[in-house]
PDB file of C-alpha atoms in Angstrom:
ATOM      1  CA  MET A  86      95.199 104.199  70.011  1.00 56.00           C
ATOM      2  CA  LYS A  87      95.661 101.640  72.785  1.00 77.00           C
ATOM      3  CA  LYS A  88      98.987 103.240  73.724  1.00 90.00           C
ATOM      4  CA  LYS A  89      97.517 106.730  73.601  1.00 95.00           C
ATOM      5  CA  LEU A  90      96.730 108.809  76.671  1.00 98.00           C
ATOM      6  CA  PHE A  91      93.443 110.656  76.983  1.00 98.00           C
ATOM      7  CA  VAL A  92      92.597 113.862  78.832  1.00 99.00           C
ATOM      8  CA  TYR A  93      88.935 114.218  79.753  1.00 98.00           C
ATOM      9  CA  PRO A  94      86.620 115.955  82.253  1.00 98.00           C
ATOM     10  CA  THR A  95      84.907 114.037  85.060  1.00 98.00           C
ATOM     11  CA  ASP A  96      82.152 115.112  87.432  1.00 97.00           C
ATOM     12  CA  THR A  97      84.800 116.289  89.916  1.00 98.00           C
ATOM     13  CA  VAL A  98      88.060 117.274  88.159  1.00 98.00           C
ATOM     14  CA  TRP A  99      89.868 116.748  84.863  1.00 98.00           C
ATOM     15  CA  GLY A 100      91.360 113.290  84.466  1.00 98.00           C
ATOM     16  CA  ILE A 101      94.030 111.475  82.508  1.00 98.00           C
ATOM     17  CA  GLY A 102      94.051 107.818  81.547  1.00 98.00           C
ATOM     18  CA  GLY A 103      94.586 105.137  78.950  1.00 98.00           C
ATOM     19  CA  SER A 104      94.074 101.456  78.274  1.00 98.00           C
ATOM     20  CA  ILE A 105      94.206  99.435  81.499  1.00 97.00           C
ATOM     21  CA  PHE A 106      96.345  96.840  79.696  1.00 96.00           C
ATOM     22  CA  SER A 107      99.028  99.253  78.456  1.00 96.00           C
ATOM     23  CA  LYS A 108     102.141  99.501  80.618  1.00 95.00           C
ATOM     24  CA  GLU A 109     103.324 102.256  78.298  1.00 96.00           C
ATOM     25  CA  CYS A 110     100.252 104.322  79.204  1.00 96.00           C
ATOM     26  CA  TYR A 111     100.849 103.708  82.902  1.00 96.00           C
ATOM     27  CA  ASP A 112     104.498 104.753  82.633  1.00 95.00           C
ATOM     28  CA  LYS A 113     103.648 107.872  80.643  1.00 96.00           C
ATOM     29  CA  ILE A 114     101.126 108.963  83.281  1.00 96.00           C
ATOM     30  CA  ALA A 115     103.739 108.531  86.013  1.00 95.00           C
ATOM     31  CA  LEU A 116     106.261 110.534  83.978  1.00 95.00           C
ATOM     32  CA  ILE A 117     103.828 113.360  83.206  1.00 96.00           C
ATOM     33  CA  LYS A 118     102.532 113.659  86.763  1.00 95.00           C
ATOM     34  CA  GLY A 119     105.967 113.174  88.312  1.00 93.00           C
ATOM     35  CA  HIS A 120     105.197 110.366  90.728  1.00 82.00           C
ATOM     36  CA  ALA A 121     106.774 106.976  91.417  1.00 74.00           C
ATOM     37  CA  ASN A 122     105.749 103.969  89.336  1.00 75.00           C
ATOM     38  CA  LYS A 123     104.023 102.344  92.296  1.00 83.00           C
ATOM     39  CA  LYS A 124     100.801 104.346  92.367  1.00 90.00           C
ATOM     40  CA  PRO A 125      97.598 102.361  91.768  1.00 93.00           C
ATOM     41  CA  LEU A 126      95.071 103.798  89.330  1.00 96.00           C
ATOM     42  CA  SER A 127      91.291 103.745  89.293  1.00 97.00           C
ATOM     43  CA  ILE A 128      89.379 102.266  86.380  1.00 98.00           C
ATOM     44  CA  VAL A 129      86.532 104.060  84.618  1.00 98.00           C
ATOM     45  CA  PHE A 130      83.844 101.908  83.011  1.00 99.00           C
ATOM     46  CA  GLN A 131      81.181 103.087  80.598  1.00 98.00           C
ATOM     47  CA  SER A 132      78.303 100.994  81.894  1.00 98.00           C
ATOM     48  CA  PHE A 133      77.077  98.431  84.396  1.00 98.00           C
ATOM     49  CA  GLU A 134      77.415  95.821  81.649  1.00 97.00           C
ATOM     50  CA  MET A 135      81.062  96.709  81.088  1.00 98.00           C
ATOM     51  CA  ILE A 136      81.768  96.438  84.812  1.00 98.00           C
ATOM     52  CA  ASN A 137      80.189  92.975  84.796  1.00 97.00           C
ATOM     53  CA  GLU A 138      82.503  91.891  81.990  1.00 97.00           C
ATOM     54  CA  TYR A 139      85.519  92.501  84.204  1.00 98.00           C
ATOM     55  CA  ILE A 140      84.334  92.117  87.808  1.00 98.00           C
ATOM     56  CA  ASN A 141      82.270  89.546  89.712  1.00 96.00           C
ATOM     57  CA  LEU A 142      79.867  91.893  91.440  1.00 95.00           C
ATOM     58  CA  PRO A 143      77.802  90.720  94.420  1.00 92.00           C
ATOM     59  CA  LYS A 144      74.089  90.318  93.707  1.00 91.00           C
ATOM     60  CA  GLU A 145      73.189  93.292  95.892  1.00 91.00           C
ATOM     61  CA  PHE A 146      75.118  95.567  93.500  1.00 95.00           C
ATOM     62  CA  SER A 147      72.224  95.941  91.093  1.00 96.00           C
ATOM     63  CA  ARG A 148      72.373  98.188  88.054  1.00 96.00           C
ATOM     64  CA  GLU A 149      70.030 100.666  89.756  1.00 97.00           C
ATOM     65  CA  TRP A 150      71.989 100.693  93.011  1.00 97.00           C
ATOM     66  CA  LEU A 151      75.379 101.203  91.352  1.00 97.00           C
ATOM     67  CA  ASN A 152      74.134 103.829  88.908  1.00 97.00           C
ATOM     68  CA  LYS A 153      72.708 105.824  91.803  1.00 98.00           C
ATOM     69  CA  PHE A 154      75.925 105.421  93.802  1.00 98.00           C
ATOM     70  CA  PHE A 155      78.015 106.850  90.982  1.00 98.00           C
ATOM     71  CA  GLU A 156      75.763 109.922  90.794  1.00 97.00           C
ATOM     72  CA  PHE A 157      77.219 110.975  94.158  1.00 98.00           C
ATOM     73  CA  GLU A 158      80.702 111.924  92.822  1.00 98.00           C
ATOM     74  CA  SER A 159      81.997 108.649  94.185  1.00 98.00           C
ATOM     75  CA  THR A 160      84.515 105.860  93.692  1.00 98.00           C
ATOM     76  CA  ILE A 161      84.150 102.355  95.074  1.00 98.00           C
ATOM     77  CA  GLY A 162      86.947  99.912  95.801  1.00 98.00           C
ATOM     78  CA  VAL A 163      86.216  96.193  95.621  1.00 98.00           C
ATOM     79  CA  PRO A 164      88.555  93.284  96.416  1.00 98.00           C
ATOM     80  CA  LYS A 165      90.846  92.720  93.449  1.00 97.00           C
ATOM     81  CA  GLN A 166      90.105  88.998  93.723  1.00 96.00           C
ATOM     82  CA  TRP A 167      86.680  89.813  92.292  1.00 97.00           C
ATOM     83  CA  ALA A 168      88.236  90.526  88.894  1.00 97.00           C
ATOM     84  CA  LYS A 169      87.093  88.140  86.165  1.00 97.00           C
ATOM     85  CA  VAL A 170      90.143  88.846  84.019  1.00 95.00           C
ATOM     86  CA  ASP A 171      93.845  88.900  84.774  1.00 94.00           C
ATOM     87  CA  LEU A 172      94.494  92.547  85.503  1.00 93.00           C
ATOM     88  CA  PRO A 173      98.001  93.963  85.052  1.00 95.00           C
ATOM     89  CA  VAL A 174      99.882  94.314  88.320  1.00 93.00           C
ATOM     90  CA  TRP A 175     100.280  98.064  87.842  1.00 92.00           C
ATOM     91  CA  ILE A 176      96.533  98.704  88.183  1.00 95.00           C
ATOM     92  CA  CYS A 177      96.316  97.792  91.881  1.00 95.00           C
ATOM     93  CA  GLN A 178     100.024  97.658  92.747  1.00 93.00           C
ATOM     94  CA  ASP A 179     100.214  96.579  96.416  1.00 92.00           C
ATOM     95  CA  SER A 180      96.600  97.480  97.186  1.00 95.00           C
ATOM     96  CA  ASP A 181      94.073  94.751  97.930  1.00 96.00           C
ATOM     97  CA  TYR A 182      91.374  96.788  96.203  1.00 98.00           C
ATOM     98  CA  LEU A 183      90.408  97.669  92.664  1.00 98.00           C
ATOM     99  CA  THR A 184      88.850 101.136  92.606  1.00 98.00           C
ATOM    100  CA  ILE A 185      86.235 101.829  89.966  1.00 98.00           C
ATOM    101  CA  ARG A 186      83.990 104.564  88.625  1.00 98.00           C
ATOM    102  CA  CYS A 187      81.310 104.523  85.941  1.00 98.00           C
ATOM    103  CA  MET A 188      80.705 107.418  83.546  1.00 97.00           C
ATOM    104  CA  ASP A 189      78.947 107.521  80.194  1.00 97.00           C
ATOM    105  CA  THR A 190      79.503 111.018  78.823  1.00 98.00           C
ATOM    106  CA  ASP A 191      79.882 112.711  75.450  1.00 97.00           C
ATOM    107  CA  GLU A 192      83.586 113.160  76.129  1.00 98.00           C
ATOM    108  CA  LEU A 193      84.274 109.582  77.198  1.00 98.00           C
ATOM    109  CA  ARG A 194      82.224 107.616  74.648  1.00 98.00           C
ATOM    110  CA  PRO A 195      84.711 108.040  71.765  1.00 97.00           C
ATOM    111  CA  ILE A 196      87.543 107.148  74.150  1.00 98.00           C
ATOM    112  CA  PHE A 197      85.859 103.900  75.183  1.00 98.00           C
ATOM    113  CA  ARG A 198      85.322 103.106  71.493  1.00 96.00           C
ATOM    114  CA  GLU A 199      88.956 103.749  70.613  1.00 96.00           C
ATOM    115  CA  VAL A 200      90.320 101.722  73.527  1.00 97.00           C
ATOM    116  CA  GLY A 201      87.721  98.974  73.247  1.00 96.00           C
ATOM    117  CA  GLY A 202      87.106  98.794  76.980  1.00 96.00           C
ATOM    118  CA  PRO A 203      87.604 100.567  80.301  1.00 98.00           C
ATOM    119  CA  ILE A 204      90.363 103.094  80.921  1.00 98.00           C
ATOM    120  CA  THR A 205      92.558 104.072  83.825  1.00 98.00           C
ATOM    121  CA  SER A 206      91.854 107.298  85.646  1.00 97.00           C
ATOM    122  CA  THR A 207      93.762 109.712  87.825  1.00 96.00           C
ATOM    123  CA  SER A 208      93.636 113.474  88.240  1.00 96.00           C
ATOM    124  CA  LEU A 209      95.217 115.685  85.579  1.00 98.00           C
ATOM    125  CA  ASN A 210      97.871 117.582  87.519  1.00 97.00           C
ATOM    126  CA  LEU A 211     101.453 117.435  88.640  1.00 96.00           C
ATOM    127  CA  THR A 212     101.911 115.480  91.860  1.00 93.00           C
ATOM    128  CA  LYS A 213     101.252 117.630  94.958  1.00 92.00           C
ATOM    129  CA  ARG A 214      99.674 120.349  92.820  1.00 95.00           C
ATOM    130  CA  PRO A 215      95.933 121.132  92.887  1.00 95.00           C
ATOM    131  CA  PRO A 216      93.693 119.195  90.499  1.00 96.00           C
ATOM    132  CA  ILE A 217      92.562 120.972  87.336  1.00 98.00           C
ATOM    133  CA  ILE A 218      88.953 122.124  87.100  1.00 98.00           C
ATOM    134  CA  SER A 219      88.681 124.501  84.126  1.00 98.00           C
ATOM    135  CA  LEU A 220      88.831 123.735  80.425  1.00 98.00           C
ATOM    136  CA  SER A 221      91.466 126.419  79.841  1.00 98.00           C
ATOM    137  CA  ASP A 222      93.791 125.028  82.530  1.00 98.00           C
ATOM    138  CA  ALA A 223      93.328 121.503  81.190  1.00 98.00           C
ATOM    139  CA  ASP A 224      94.136 122.700  77.678  1.00 98.00           C
ATOM    140  CA  ASP A 225      97.248 124.516  78.931  1.00 98.00           C
ATOM    141  CA  PHE A 226      98.447 121.399  80.789  1.00 98.00           C
ATOM    142  CA  PHE A 227      97.819 119.244  77.729  1.00 98.00           C
ATOM    143  CA  HIS A 228      99.813 121.456  75.364  1.00 98.00           C
ATOM    144  CA  LYS A 229     102.646 121.898  77.851  1.00 98.00           C
ATOM    145  CA  PHE A 230     103.160 118.284  78.889  1.00 97.00           C
ATOM    146  CA  MET A 231     101.485 115.896  76.433  1.00 97.00           C
ATOM    147  CA  SER A 232     100.472 117.601  73.196  1.00 96.00           C
ATOM    148  CA  ASN A 233     100.979 114.412  71.154  1.00 96.00           C
ATOM    149  CA  GLU A 234      98.225 112.603  73.069  1.00 98.00           C
ATOM    150  CA  TYR A 235      94.405 113.027  72.888  1.00 98.00           C
ATOM    151  CA  PHE A 236      92.355 115.887  74.348  1.00 98.00           C
ATOM    152  CA  SER A 237      88.611 115.303  74.599  1.00 97.00           C
ATOM    153  CA  GLY A 238      87.480 118.882  74.913  1.00 95.00           C
ATOM    154  CA  GLN A 239      84.458 119.644  77.078  1.00 96.00           C
ATOM    155  CA  THR A 240      80.912 119.473  75.724  1.00 93.00           C
ATOM    156  CA  GLU A 241      78.736 117.941  78.447  1.00 93.00           C
ATOM    157  CA  THR A 242      80.574 117.247  81.691  1.00 97.00           C
ATOM    158  CA  LYS A 243      81.016 119.987  84.278  1.00 96.00           C
ATOM    159  CA  CYS A 244      83.739 119.568  86.907  1.00 98.00           C
ATOM    160  CA  SER A 245      82.511 120.392  90.408  1.00 98.00           C
ATOM    161  CA  GLY A 246      86.034 120.915  91.741  1.00 97.00           C
ATOM    162  CA  ARG A 247      85.235 118.778  94.771  1.00 95.00           C
ATOM    163  CA  SER A 248      87.017 115.649  95.976  1.00 91.00           C
ATOM    164  CA  SER A 249      85.128 112.442  95.294  1.00 94.00           C
ATOM    165  CA  THR A 250      84.040 110.130  98.077  1.00 98.00           C
ATOM    166  CA  ILE A 251      86.094 106.926  98.140  1.00 98.00           C
ATOM    167  CA  VAL A 252      84.531 103.821  99.655  1.00 98.00           C
ATOM    168  CA  LEU A 253      86.121 100.389 100.102  1.00 98.00           C
ATOM    169  CA  TYR A 254      83.665  97.496 100.061  1.00 97.00           C
ATOM    170  CA  SER A 255      84.320  93.900 101.093  1.00 93.00           C
ATOM    171  CA  ASN A 256      82.474  90.984 102.651  1.00 88.00           C
ATOM    172  CA  SER A 257      83.458  92.440 106.042  1.00 90.00           C
ATOM    173  CA  GLY A 258      81.701  95.753 105.452  1.00 92.00           C
ATOM    174  CA  VAL A 259      82.206  99.274 104.156  1.00 96.00           C
ATOM    175  CA  GLN A 260      85.072 101.640 104.920  1.00 97.00           C
ATOM    176  CA  ILE A 261      84.934 105.346 104.044  1.00 97.00           C
ATOM    177  CA  VAL A 262      88.425 106.371 102.920  1.00 97.00           C
ATOM    178  CA  ARG A 263      87.643 109.920 101.808  1.00 97.00           C
ATOM    179  CA  GLU A 264      84.502 111.967 102.382  1.00 97.00           C
ATOM    180  CA  GLY A 265      83.104 114.134  99.608  1.00 96.00           C
ATOM    181  CA  LYS A 266      80.078 116.399  99.401  1.00 97.00           C
ATOM    182  CA  TYR A 267      77.541 113.582  99.207  1.00 98.00           C
ATOM    183  CA  ILE A 268      78.858 111.462 102.063  1.00 97.00           C
ATOM    184  CA  GLU A 269      75.531 111.423 103.936  1.00 97.00           C
ATOM    185  CA  GLU A 270      73.635 110.391 100.805  1.00 97.00           C
ATOM    186  CA  ILE A 271      76.181 107.626 100.279  1.00 97.00           C
ATOM    187  CA  ARG A 272      75.807 106.388 103.857  1.00 96.00           C
ATOM    188  CA  GLU A 273      72.045 106.221 103.382  1.00 95.00           C
ATOM    189  CA  HIS A 274      72.500 104.471 100.050  1.00 96.00           C
ATOM    190  CA  PHE A 275      74.615 101.727 101.620  1.00 95.00           C
ATOM    191  CA  LYS A 276      71.913 101.120 104.211  1.00 93.00           C
ATOM    192  CA  LEU A 277      69.863  99.668 101.357  1.00 93.00           C
ATOM    193  CA  LEU A 278      72.395  96.825 101.289  1.00 92.00           C
ATOM    194  CA  SER A 279      72.207  96.189 105.045  1.00 80.00           C
ATOM    195  CA  THR A 280      75.978  96.364 105.195  1.00 84.00           C
ATOM    196  CA  THR A 281      78.220  97.238 108.146  1.00 86.00           C
ATOM    197  CA  PHE A 282      80.357 100.381 108.335  1.00 87.00           C
ATOM    198  CA  LEU A 283      83.875  99.652 109.582  1.00 76.00           C
TER     199      LEU A 283
END
């Protein structure tokens, strides 16, 4: 299953991903979505503990702080040098950041078990087309473009249809790349770290 792609709902839109160590998965995503093979992908982890297995987090990133951050439909980018393991070049491509999310849902748990670790994540849609929000549209996309892969179904997670907030964090401070619904809550949350906004 480590070369298999997975379609699953997130708190914002439907996503597609696979093992972070599989170049075949990366190439299949690029082919399905119709984009160039130079696009970095986010990584979804199941838990704070799993993140710690792969990334050297600063002490201020406590379990409680990160778990609360991820409740705000958010993605955080950290310097790729913080990785504890040798990540494949296709994860970050030319970016200096590794972007991560954390979700522990009914739909994702069996996927994490099958893969044995974190998975890549990007929106389930053709490039330059709107992201997919509904179960029926996700099912249609799956059967049209990738019916030999894995479809999680939808039992727990509801897609809001909103864009997530993307934040880049480094020793220099915090940069907001994209603002989502909970941007003000996220700004307040970062104040707990006494960090600087760039």
